[in-house]
mmCIF file of N, CA and C in Angstrom:
data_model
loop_
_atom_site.group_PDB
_atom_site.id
_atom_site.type_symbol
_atom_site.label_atom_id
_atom_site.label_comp_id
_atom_site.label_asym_id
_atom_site.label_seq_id
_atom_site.Cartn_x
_atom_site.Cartn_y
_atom_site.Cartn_z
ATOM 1 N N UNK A 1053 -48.142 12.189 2.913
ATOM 2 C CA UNK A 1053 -47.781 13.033 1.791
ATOM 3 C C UNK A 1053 -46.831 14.131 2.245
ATOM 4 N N UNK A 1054 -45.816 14.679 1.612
ATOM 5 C CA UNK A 1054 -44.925 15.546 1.915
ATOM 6 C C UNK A 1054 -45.618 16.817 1.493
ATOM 7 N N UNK A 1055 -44.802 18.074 1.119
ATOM 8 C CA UNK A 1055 -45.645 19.596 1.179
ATOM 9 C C UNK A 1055 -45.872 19.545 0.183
ATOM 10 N N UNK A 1056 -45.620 18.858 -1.045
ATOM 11 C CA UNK A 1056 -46.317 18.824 -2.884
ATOM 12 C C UNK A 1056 -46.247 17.416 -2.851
ATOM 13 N N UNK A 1057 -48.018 17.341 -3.099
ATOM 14 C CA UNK A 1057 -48.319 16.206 -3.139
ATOM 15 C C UNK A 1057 -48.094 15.551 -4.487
ATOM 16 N N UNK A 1058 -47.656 14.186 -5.177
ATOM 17 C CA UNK A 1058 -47.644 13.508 -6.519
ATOM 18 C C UNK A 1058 -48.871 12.656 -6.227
ATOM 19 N N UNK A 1059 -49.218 13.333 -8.227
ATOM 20 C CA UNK A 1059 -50.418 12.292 -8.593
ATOM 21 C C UNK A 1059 -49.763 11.397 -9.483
ATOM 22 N N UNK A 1060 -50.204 10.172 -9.723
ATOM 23 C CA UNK A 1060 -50.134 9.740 -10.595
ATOM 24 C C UNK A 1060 -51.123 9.119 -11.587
ATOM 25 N N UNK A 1061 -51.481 9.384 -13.006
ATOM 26 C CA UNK A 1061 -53.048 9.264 -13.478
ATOM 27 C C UNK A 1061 -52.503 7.433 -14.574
ATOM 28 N N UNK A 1062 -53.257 6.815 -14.138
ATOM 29 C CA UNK A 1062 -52.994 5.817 -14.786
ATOM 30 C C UNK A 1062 -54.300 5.079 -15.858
ATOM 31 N N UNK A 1063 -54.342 4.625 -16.688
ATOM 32 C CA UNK A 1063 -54.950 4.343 -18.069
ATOM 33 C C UNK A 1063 -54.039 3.094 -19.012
ATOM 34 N N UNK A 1064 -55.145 2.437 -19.583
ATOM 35 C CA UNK A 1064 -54.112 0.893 -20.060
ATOM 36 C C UNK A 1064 -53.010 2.031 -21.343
ATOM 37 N N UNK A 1065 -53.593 2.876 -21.883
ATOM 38 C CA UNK A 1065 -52.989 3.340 -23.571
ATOM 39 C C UNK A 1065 -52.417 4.331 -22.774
ATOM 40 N N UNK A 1066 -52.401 5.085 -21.980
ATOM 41 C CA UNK A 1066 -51.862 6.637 -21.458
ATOM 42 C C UNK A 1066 -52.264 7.295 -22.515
ATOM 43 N N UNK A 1067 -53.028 7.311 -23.588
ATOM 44 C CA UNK A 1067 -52.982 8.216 -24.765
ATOM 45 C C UNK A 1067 -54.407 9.252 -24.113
ATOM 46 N N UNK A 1068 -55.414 8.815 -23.764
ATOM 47 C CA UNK A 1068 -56.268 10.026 -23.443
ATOM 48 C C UNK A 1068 -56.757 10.246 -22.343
ATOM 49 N N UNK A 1069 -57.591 9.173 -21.265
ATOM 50 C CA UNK A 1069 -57.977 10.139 -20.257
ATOM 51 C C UNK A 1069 -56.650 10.445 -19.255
ATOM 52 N N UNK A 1070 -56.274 9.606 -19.177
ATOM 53 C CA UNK A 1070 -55.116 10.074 -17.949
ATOM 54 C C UNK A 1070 -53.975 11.123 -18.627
ATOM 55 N N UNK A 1071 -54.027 11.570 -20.100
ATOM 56 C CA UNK A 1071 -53.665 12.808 -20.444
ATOM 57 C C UNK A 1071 -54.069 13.637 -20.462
ATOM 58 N N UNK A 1072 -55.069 13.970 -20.410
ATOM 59 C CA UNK A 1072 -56.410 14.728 -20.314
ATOM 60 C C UNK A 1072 -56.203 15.451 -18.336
ATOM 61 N N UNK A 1073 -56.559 13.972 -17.909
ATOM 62 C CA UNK A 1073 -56.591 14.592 -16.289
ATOM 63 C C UNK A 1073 -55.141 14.878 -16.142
ATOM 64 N N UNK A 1074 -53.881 14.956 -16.286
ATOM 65 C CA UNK A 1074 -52.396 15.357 -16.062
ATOM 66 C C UNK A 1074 -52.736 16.872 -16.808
ATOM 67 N N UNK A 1075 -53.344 16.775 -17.208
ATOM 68 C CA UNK A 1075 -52.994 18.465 -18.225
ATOM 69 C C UNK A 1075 -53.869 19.397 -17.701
ATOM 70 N N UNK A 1076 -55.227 18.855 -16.921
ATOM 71 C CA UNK A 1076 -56.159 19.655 -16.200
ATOM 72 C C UNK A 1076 -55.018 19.899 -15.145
ATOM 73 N N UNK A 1077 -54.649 19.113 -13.952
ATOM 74 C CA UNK A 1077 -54.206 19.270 -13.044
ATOM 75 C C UNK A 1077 -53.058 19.704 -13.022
ATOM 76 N N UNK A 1078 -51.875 19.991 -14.025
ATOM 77 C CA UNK A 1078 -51.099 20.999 -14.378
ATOM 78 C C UNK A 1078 -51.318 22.744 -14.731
ATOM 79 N N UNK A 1079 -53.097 22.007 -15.328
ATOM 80 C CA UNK A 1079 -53.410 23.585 -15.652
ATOM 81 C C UNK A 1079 -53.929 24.360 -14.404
ATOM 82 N N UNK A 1080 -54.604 23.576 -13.938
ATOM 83 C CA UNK A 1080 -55.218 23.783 -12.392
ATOM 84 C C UNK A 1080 -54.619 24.216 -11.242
ATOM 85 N N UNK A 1081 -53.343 23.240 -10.744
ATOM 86 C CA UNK A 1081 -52.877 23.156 -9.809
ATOM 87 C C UNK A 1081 -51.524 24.028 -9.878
ATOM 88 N N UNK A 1082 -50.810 24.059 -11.279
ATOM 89 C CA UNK A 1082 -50.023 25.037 -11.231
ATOM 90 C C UNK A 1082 -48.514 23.870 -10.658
ATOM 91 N N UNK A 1083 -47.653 24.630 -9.943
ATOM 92 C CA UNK A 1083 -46.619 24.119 -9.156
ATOM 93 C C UNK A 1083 -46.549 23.423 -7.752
ATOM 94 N N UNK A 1084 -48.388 23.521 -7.170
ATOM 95 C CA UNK A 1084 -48.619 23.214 -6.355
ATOM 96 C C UNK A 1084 -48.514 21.408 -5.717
ATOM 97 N N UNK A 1085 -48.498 20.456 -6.826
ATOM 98 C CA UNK A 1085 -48.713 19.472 -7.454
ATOM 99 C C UNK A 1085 -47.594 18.738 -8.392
ATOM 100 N N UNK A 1086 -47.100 17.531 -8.097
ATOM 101 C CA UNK A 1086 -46.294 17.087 -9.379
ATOM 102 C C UNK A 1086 -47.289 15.882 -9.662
ATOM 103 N N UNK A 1087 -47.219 16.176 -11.071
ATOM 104 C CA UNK A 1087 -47.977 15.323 -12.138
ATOM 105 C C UNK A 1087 -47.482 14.426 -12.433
ATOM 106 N N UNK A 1088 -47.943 13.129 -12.375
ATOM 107 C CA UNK A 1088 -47.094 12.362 -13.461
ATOM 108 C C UNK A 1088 -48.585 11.322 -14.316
ATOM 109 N N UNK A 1089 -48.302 10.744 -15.630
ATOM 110 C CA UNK A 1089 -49.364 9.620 -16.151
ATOM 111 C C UNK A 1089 -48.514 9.054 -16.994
ATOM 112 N N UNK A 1090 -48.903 7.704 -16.789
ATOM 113 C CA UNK A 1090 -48.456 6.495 -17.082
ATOM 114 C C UNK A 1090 -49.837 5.546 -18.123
ATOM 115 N N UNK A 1091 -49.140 4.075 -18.564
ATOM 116 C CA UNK A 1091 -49.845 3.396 -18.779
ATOM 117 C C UNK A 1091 -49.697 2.014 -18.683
ATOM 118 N N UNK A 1092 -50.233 0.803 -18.640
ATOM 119 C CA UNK A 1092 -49.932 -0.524 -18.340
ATOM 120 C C UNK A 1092 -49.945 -1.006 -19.884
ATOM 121 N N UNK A 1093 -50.091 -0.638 -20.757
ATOM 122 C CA UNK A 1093 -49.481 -0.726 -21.948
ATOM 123 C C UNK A 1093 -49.692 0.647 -23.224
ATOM 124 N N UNK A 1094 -49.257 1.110 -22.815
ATOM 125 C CA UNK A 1094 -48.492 2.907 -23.913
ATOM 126 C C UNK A 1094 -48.976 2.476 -25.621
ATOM 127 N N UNK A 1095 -49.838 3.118 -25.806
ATOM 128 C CA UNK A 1095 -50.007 3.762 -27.009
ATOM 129 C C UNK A 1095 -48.992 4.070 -27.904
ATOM 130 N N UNK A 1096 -48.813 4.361 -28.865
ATOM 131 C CA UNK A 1096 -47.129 5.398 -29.434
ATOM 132 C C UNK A 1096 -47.471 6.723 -29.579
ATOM 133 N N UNK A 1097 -48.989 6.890 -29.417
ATOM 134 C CA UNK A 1097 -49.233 8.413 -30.088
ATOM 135 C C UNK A 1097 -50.499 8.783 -28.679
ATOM 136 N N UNK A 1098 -50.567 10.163 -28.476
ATOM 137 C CA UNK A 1098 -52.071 10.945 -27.421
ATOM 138 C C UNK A 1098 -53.118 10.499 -28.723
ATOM 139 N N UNK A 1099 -54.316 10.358 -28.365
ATOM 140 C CA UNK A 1099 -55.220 10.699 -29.343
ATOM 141 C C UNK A 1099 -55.519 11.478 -30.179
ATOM 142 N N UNK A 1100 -55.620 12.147 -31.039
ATOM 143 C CA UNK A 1100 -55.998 13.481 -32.097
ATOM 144 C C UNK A 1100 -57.440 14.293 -30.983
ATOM 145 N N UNK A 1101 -58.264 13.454 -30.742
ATOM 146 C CA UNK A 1101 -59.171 13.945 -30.262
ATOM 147 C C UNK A 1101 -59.200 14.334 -29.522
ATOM 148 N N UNK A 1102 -58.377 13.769 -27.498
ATOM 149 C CA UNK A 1102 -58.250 14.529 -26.535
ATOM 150 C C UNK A 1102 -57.046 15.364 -26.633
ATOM 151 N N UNK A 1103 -56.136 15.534 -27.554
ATOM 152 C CA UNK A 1103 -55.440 16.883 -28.182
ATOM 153 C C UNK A 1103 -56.375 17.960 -28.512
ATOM 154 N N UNK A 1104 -57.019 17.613 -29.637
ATOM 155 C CA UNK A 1104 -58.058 19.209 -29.911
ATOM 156 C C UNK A 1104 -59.179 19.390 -28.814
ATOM 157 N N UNK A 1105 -59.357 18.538 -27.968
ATOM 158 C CA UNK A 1105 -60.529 18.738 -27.017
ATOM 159 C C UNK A 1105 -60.102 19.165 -25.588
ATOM 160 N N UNK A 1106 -58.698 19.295 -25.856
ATOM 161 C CA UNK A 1106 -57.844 19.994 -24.266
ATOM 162 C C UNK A 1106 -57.317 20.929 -25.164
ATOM 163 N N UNK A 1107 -56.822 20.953 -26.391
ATOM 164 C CA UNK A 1107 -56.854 22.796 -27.228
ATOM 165 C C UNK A 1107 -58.141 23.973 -27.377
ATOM 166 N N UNK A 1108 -59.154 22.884 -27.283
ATOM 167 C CA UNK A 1108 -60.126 23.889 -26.862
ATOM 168 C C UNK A 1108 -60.251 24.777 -26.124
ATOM 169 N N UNK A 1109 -59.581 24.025 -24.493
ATOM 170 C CA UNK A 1109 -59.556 25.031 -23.809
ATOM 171 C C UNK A 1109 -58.417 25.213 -22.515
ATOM 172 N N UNK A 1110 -57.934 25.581 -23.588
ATOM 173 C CA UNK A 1110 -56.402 26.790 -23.684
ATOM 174 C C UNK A 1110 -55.568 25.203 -22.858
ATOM 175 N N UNK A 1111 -55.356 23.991 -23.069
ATOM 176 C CA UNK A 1111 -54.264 23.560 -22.587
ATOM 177 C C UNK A 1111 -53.549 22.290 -23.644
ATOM 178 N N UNK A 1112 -52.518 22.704 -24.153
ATOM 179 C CA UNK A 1112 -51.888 22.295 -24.969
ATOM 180 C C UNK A 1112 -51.021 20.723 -24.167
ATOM 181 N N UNK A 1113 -51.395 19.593 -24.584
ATOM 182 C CA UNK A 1113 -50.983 18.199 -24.462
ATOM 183 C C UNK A 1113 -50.249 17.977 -25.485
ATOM 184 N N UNK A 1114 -49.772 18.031 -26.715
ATOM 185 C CA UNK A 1114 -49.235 17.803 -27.695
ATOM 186 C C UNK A 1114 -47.731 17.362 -27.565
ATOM 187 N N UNK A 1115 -47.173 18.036 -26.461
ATOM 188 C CA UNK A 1115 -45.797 17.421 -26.382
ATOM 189 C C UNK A 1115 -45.697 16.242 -25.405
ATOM 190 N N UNK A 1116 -46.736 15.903 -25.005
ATOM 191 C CA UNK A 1116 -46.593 14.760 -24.438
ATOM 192 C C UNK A 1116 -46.545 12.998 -24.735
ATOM 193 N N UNK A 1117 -46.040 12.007 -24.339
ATOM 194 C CA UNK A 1117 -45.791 10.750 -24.590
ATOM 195 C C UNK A 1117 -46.065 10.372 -23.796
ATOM 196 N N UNK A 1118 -47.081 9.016 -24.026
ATOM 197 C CA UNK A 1118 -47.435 7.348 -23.589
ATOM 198 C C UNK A 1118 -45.972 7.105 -23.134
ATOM 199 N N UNK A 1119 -46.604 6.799 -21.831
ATOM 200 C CA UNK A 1119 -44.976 6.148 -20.870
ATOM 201 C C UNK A 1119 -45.718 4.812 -20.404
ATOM 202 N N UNK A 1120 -44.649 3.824 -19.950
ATOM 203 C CA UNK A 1120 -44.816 3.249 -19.183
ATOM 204 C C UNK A 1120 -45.355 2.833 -17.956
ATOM 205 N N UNK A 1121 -46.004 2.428 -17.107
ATOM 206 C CA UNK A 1121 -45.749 2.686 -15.876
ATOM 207 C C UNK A 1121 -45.095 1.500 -15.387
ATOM 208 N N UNK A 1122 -44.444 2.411 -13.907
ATOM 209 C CA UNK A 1122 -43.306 1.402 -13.636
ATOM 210 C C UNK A 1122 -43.610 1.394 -12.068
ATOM 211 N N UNK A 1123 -42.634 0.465 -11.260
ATOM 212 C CA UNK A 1123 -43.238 0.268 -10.097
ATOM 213 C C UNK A 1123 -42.322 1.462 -9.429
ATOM 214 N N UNK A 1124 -41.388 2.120 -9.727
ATOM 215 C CA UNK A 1124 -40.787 3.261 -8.931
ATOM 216 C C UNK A 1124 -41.570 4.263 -9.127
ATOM 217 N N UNK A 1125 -42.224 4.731 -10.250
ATOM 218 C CA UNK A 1125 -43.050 5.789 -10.440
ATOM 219 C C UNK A 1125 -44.153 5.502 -9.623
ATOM 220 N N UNK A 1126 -44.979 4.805 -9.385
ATOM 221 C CA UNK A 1126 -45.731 4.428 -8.517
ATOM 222 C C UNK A 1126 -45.414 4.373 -6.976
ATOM 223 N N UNK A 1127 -44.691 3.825 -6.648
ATOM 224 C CA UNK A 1127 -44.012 3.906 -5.222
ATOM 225 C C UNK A 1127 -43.594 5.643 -5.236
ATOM 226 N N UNK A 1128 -43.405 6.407 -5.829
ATOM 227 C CA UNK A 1128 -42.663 7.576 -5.509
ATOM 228 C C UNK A 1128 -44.239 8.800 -5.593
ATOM 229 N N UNK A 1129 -45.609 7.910 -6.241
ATOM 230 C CA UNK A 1129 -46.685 8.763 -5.654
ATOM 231 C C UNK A 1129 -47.673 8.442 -4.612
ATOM 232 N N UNK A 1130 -47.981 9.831 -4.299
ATOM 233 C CA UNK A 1130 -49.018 9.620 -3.119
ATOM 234 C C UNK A 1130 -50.157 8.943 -3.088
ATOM 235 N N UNK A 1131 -50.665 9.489 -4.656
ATOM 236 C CA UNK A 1131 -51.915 9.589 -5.064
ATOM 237 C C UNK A 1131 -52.131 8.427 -6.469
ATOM 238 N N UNK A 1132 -52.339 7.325 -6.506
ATOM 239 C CA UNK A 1132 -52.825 7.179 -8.064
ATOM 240 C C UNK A 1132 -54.629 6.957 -8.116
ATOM 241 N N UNK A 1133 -54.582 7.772 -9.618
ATOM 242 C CA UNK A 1133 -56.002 7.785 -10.092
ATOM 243 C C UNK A 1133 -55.979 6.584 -11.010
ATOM 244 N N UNK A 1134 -56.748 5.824 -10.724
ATOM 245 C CA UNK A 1134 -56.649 4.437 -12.333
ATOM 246 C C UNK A 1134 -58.247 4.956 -12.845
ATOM 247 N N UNK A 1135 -57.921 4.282 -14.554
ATOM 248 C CA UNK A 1135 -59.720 5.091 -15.188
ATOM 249 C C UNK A 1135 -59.399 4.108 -16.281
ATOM 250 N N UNK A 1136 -60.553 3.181 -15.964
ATOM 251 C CA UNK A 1136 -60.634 2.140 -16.898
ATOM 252 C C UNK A 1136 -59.748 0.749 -17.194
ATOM 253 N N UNK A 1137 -58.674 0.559 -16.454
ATOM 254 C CA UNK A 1137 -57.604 -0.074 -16.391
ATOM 255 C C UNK A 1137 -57.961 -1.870 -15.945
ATOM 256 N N UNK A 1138 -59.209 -1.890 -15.074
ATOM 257 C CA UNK A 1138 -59.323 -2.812 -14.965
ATOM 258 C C UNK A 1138 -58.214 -4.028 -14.028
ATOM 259 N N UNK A 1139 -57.906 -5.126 -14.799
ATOM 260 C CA UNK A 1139 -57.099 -6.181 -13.870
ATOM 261 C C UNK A 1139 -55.654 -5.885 -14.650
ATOM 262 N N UNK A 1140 -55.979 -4.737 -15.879
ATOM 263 C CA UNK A 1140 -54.516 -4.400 -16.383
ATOM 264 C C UNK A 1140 -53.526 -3.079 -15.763
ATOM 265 N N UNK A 1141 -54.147 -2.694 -14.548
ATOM 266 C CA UNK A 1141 -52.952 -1.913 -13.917
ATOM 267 C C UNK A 1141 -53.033 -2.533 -12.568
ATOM 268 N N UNK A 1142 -51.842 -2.696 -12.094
ATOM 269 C CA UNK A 1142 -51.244 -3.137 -11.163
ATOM 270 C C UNK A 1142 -51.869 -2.428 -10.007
ATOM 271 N N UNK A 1143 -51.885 -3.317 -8.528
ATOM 272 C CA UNK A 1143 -52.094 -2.644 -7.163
ATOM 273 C C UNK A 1143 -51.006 -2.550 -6.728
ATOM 274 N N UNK A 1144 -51.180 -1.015 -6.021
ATOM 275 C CA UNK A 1144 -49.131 -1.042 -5.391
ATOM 276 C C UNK A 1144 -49.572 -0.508 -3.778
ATOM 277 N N UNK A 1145 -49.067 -1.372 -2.924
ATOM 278 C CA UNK A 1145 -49.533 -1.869 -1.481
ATOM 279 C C UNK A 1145 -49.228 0.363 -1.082
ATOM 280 N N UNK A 1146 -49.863 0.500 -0.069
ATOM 281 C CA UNK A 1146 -50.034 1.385 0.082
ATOM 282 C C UNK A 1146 -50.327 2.780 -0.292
ATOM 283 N N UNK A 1147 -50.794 2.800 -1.229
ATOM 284 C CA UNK A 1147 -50.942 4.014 -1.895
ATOM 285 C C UNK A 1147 -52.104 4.564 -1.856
ATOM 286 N N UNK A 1148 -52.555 5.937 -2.145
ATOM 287 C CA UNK A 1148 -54.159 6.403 -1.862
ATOM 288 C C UNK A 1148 -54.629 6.244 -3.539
ATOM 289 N N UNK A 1149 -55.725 4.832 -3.926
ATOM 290 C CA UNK A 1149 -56.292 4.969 -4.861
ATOM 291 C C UNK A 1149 -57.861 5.628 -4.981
ATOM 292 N N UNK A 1150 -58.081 6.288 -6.235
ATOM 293 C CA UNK A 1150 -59.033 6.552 -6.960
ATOM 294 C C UNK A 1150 -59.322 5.797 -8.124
ATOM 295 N N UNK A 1151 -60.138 5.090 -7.962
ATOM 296 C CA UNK A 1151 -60.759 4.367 -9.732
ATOM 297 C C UNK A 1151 -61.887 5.488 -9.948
ATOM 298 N N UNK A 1152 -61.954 6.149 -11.107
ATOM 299 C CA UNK A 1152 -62.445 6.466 -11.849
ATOM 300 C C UNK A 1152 -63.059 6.214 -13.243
ATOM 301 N N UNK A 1153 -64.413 6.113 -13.094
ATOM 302 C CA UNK A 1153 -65.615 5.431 -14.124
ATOM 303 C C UNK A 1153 -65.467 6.307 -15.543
ATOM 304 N N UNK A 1154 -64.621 6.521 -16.151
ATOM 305 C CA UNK A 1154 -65.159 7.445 -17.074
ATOM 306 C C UNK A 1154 -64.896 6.377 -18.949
ATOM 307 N N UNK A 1155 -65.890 7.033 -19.764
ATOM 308 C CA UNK A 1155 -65.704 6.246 -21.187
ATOM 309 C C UNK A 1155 -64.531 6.224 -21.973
ATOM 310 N N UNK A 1156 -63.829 5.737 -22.176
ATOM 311 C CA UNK A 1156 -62.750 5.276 -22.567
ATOM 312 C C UNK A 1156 -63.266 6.112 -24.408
ATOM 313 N N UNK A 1157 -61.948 7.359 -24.549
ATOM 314 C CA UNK A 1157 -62.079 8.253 -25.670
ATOM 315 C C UNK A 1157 -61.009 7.598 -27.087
ATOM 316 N N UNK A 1158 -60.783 6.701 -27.256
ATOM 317 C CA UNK A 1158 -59.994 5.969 -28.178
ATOM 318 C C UNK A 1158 -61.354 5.245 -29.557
ATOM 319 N N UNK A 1159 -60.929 5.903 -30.597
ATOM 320 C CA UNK A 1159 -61.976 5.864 -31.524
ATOM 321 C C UNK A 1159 -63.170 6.599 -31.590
ATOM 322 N N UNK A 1160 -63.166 7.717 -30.472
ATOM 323 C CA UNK A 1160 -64.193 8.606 -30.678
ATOM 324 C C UNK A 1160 -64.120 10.088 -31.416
ATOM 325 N N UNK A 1161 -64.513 10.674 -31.666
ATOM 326 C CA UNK A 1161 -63.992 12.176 -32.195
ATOM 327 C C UNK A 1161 -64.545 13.282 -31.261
ATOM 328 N N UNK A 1162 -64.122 14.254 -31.683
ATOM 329 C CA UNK A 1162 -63.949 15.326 -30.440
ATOM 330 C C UNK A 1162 -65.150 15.488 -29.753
ATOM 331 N N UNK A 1163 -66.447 15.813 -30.795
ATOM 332 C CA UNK A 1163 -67.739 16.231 -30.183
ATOM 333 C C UNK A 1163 -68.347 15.211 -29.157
ATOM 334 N N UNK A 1164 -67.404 13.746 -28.827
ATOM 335 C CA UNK A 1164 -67.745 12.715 -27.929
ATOM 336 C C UNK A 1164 -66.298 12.717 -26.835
ATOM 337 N N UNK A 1165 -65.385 13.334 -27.214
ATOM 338 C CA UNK A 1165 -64.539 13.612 -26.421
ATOM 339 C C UNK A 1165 -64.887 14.886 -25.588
ATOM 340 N N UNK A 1166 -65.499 15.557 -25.707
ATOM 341 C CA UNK A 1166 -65.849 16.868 -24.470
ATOM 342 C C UNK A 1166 -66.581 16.872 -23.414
ATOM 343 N N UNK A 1167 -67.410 15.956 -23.270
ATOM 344 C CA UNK A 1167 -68.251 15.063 -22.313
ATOM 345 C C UNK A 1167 -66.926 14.748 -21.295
ATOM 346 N N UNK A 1168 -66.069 13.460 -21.553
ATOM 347 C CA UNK A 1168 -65.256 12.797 -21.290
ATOM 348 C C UNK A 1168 -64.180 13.880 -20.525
ATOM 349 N N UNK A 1169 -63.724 14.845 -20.995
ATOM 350 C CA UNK A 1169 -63.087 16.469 -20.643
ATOM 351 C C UNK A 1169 -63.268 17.107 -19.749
ATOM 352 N N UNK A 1170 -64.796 17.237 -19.499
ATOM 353 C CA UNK A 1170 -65.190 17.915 -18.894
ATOM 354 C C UNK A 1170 -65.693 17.368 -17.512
ATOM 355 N N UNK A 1171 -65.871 16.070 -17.620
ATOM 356 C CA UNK A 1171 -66.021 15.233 -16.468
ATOM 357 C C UNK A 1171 -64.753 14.676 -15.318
ATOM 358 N N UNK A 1172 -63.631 14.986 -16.266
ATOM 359 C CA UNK A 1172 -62.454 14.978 -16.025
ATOM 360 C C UNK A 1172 -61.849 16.271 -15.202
ATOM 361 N N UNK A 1173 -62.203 17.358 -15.574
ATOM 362 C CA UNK A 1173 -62.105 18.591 -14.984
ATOM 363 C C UNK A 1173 -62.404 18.741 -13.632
ATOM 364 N N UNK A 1174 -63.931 18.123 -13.502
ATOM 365 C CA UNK A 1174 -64.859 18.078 -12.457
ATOM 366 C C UNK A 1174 -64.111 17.580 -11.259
ATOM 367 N N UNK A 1175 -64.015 16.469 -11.854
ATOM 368 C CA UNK A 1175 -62.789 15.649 -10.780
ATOM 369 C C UNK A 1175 -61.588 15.857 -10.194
ATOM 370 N N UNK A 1176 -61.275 16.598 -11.554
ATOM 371 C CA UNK A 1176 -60.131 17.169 -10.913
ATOM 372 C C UNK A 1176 -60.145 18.507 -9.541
ATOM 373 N N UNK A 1177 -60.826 19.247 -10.371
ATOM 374 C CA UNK A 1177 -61.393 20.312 -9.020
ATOM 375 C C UNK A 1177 -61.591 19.915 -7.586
ATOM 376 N N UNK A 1178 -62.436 18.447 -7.297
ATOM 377 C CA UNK A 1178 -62.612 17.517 -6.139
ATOM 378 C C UNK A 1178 -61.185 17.438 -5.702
ATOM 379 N N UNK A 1179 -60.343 16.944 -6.578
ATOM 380 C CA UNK A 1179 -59.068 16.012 -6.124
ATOM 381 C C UNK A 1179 -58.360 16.978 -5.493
ATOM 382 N N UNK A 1180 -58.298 18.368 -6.563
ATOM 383 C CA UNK A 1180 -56.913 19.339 -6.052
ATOM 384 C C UNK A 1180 -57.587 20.144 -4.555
ATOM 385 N N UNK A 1181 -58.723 20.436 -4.564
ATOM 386 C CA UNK A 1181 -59.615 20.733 -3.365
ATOM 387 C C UNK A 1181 -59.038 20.026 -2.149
ATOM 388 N N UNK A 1182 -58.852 18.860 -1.983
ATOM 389 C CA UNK A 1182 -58.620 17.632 -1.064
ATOM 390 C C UNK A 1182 -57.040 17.713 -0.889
ATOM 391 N N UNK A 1183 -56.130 17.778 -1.723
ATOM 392 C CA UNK A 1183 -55.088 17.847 -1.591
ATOM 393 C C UNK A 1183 -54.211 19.030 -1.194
ATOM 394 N N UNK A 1184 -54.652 20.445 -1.368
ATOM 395 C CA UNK A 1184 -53.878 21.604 -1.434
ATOM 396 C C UNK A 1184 -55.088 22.967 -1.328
ATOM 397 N N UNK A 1185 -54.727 23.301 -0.108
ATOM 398 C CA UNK A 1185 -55.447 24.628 0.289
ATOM 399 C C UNK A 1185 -55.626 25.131 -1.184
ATOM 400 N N UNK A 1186 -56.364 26.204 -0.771
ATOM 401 C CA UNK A 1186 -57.100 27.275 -2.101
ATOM 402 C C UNK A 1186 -55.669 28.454 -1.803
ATOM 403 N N UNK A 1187 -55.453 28.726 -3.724
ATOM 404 C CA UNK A 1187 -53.752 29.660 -3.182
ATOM 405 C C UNK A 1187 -54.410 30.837 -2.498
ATOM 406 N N UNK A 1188 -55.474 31.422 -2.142
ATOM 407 C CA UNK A 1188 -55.958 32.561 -1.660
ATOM 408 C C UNK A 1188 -55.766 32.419 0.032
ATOM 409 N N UNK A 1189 -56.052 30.987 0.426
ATOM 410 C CA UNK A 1189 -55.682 30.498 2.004
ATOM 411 C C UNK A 1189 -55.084 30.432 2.532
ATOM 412 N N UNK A 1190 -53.299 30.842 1.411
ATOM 413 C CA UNK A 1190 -52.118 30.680 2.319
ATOM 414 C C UNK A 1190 -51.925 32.057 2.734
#
């Protein structure tokens, strides 16, 4: 890994958890970190639900779009997280993976999306921990 490490959060729709974890770890990590999330087949729209359930608390996803994922975006991170993806996201030979178990938030509404949020958070805290001193350490 070079001095800013890339994540990349991958999900079959890109519409919620791997928007969800890109928006923690933007909110989290700051500049420390380049973000990127993808999907092995893109949604057209984020969910309504992990929108108001990351407006809850204080981090605005709304301008974001279901991308693709592609094999340069992948080759160009350090890190991919896959969550739920199954035999539909690709293995890309060297890379540091994380699969992550979490319930897939598509057709749920918010009060079942904050569970899902917050477990996401958790993780994230682990991940950025592992990757990038505490800014108080430099």
């Amino acid at each position: 890994m070079n001095d800013k490490p890339t994540v990349l959060f991958v999900c079959v729709h890109n519409a919620g958890r791997s928007q969800m974890a890109a928006g923690w770890l933007r909110h989290l990590a700051g500049d420390r970190v380049e973000v990127r999330s993808a999907g092995s087949e893109p949604a057209e729209h984020i969910n309504p639900a992990a929108v108001e359930a990351m407006r809850e608390v204080g981090i605005d996803i709304t301008g974001r779009t279901p991308t693709k994922l592609t094999w340069d975006e992948a080759q160009a991170s350090d890190v991919i997280v896959t969550m739920g993806c199954g035999d539909a996201c690709p293995v890309f030979p060297g890379k540091r993976y994380e699969d992550w178990k979490l319930d897939d938030p598509a057709g749920l509404g918010v009060e079942a999306v904050r569970p899902i949020r917050d477990e996401i958070r958790r993780r994230i805290q682990d991940l950025l921990t592992d990757l990038v001193p505490p800014r108080d350490a430099r």
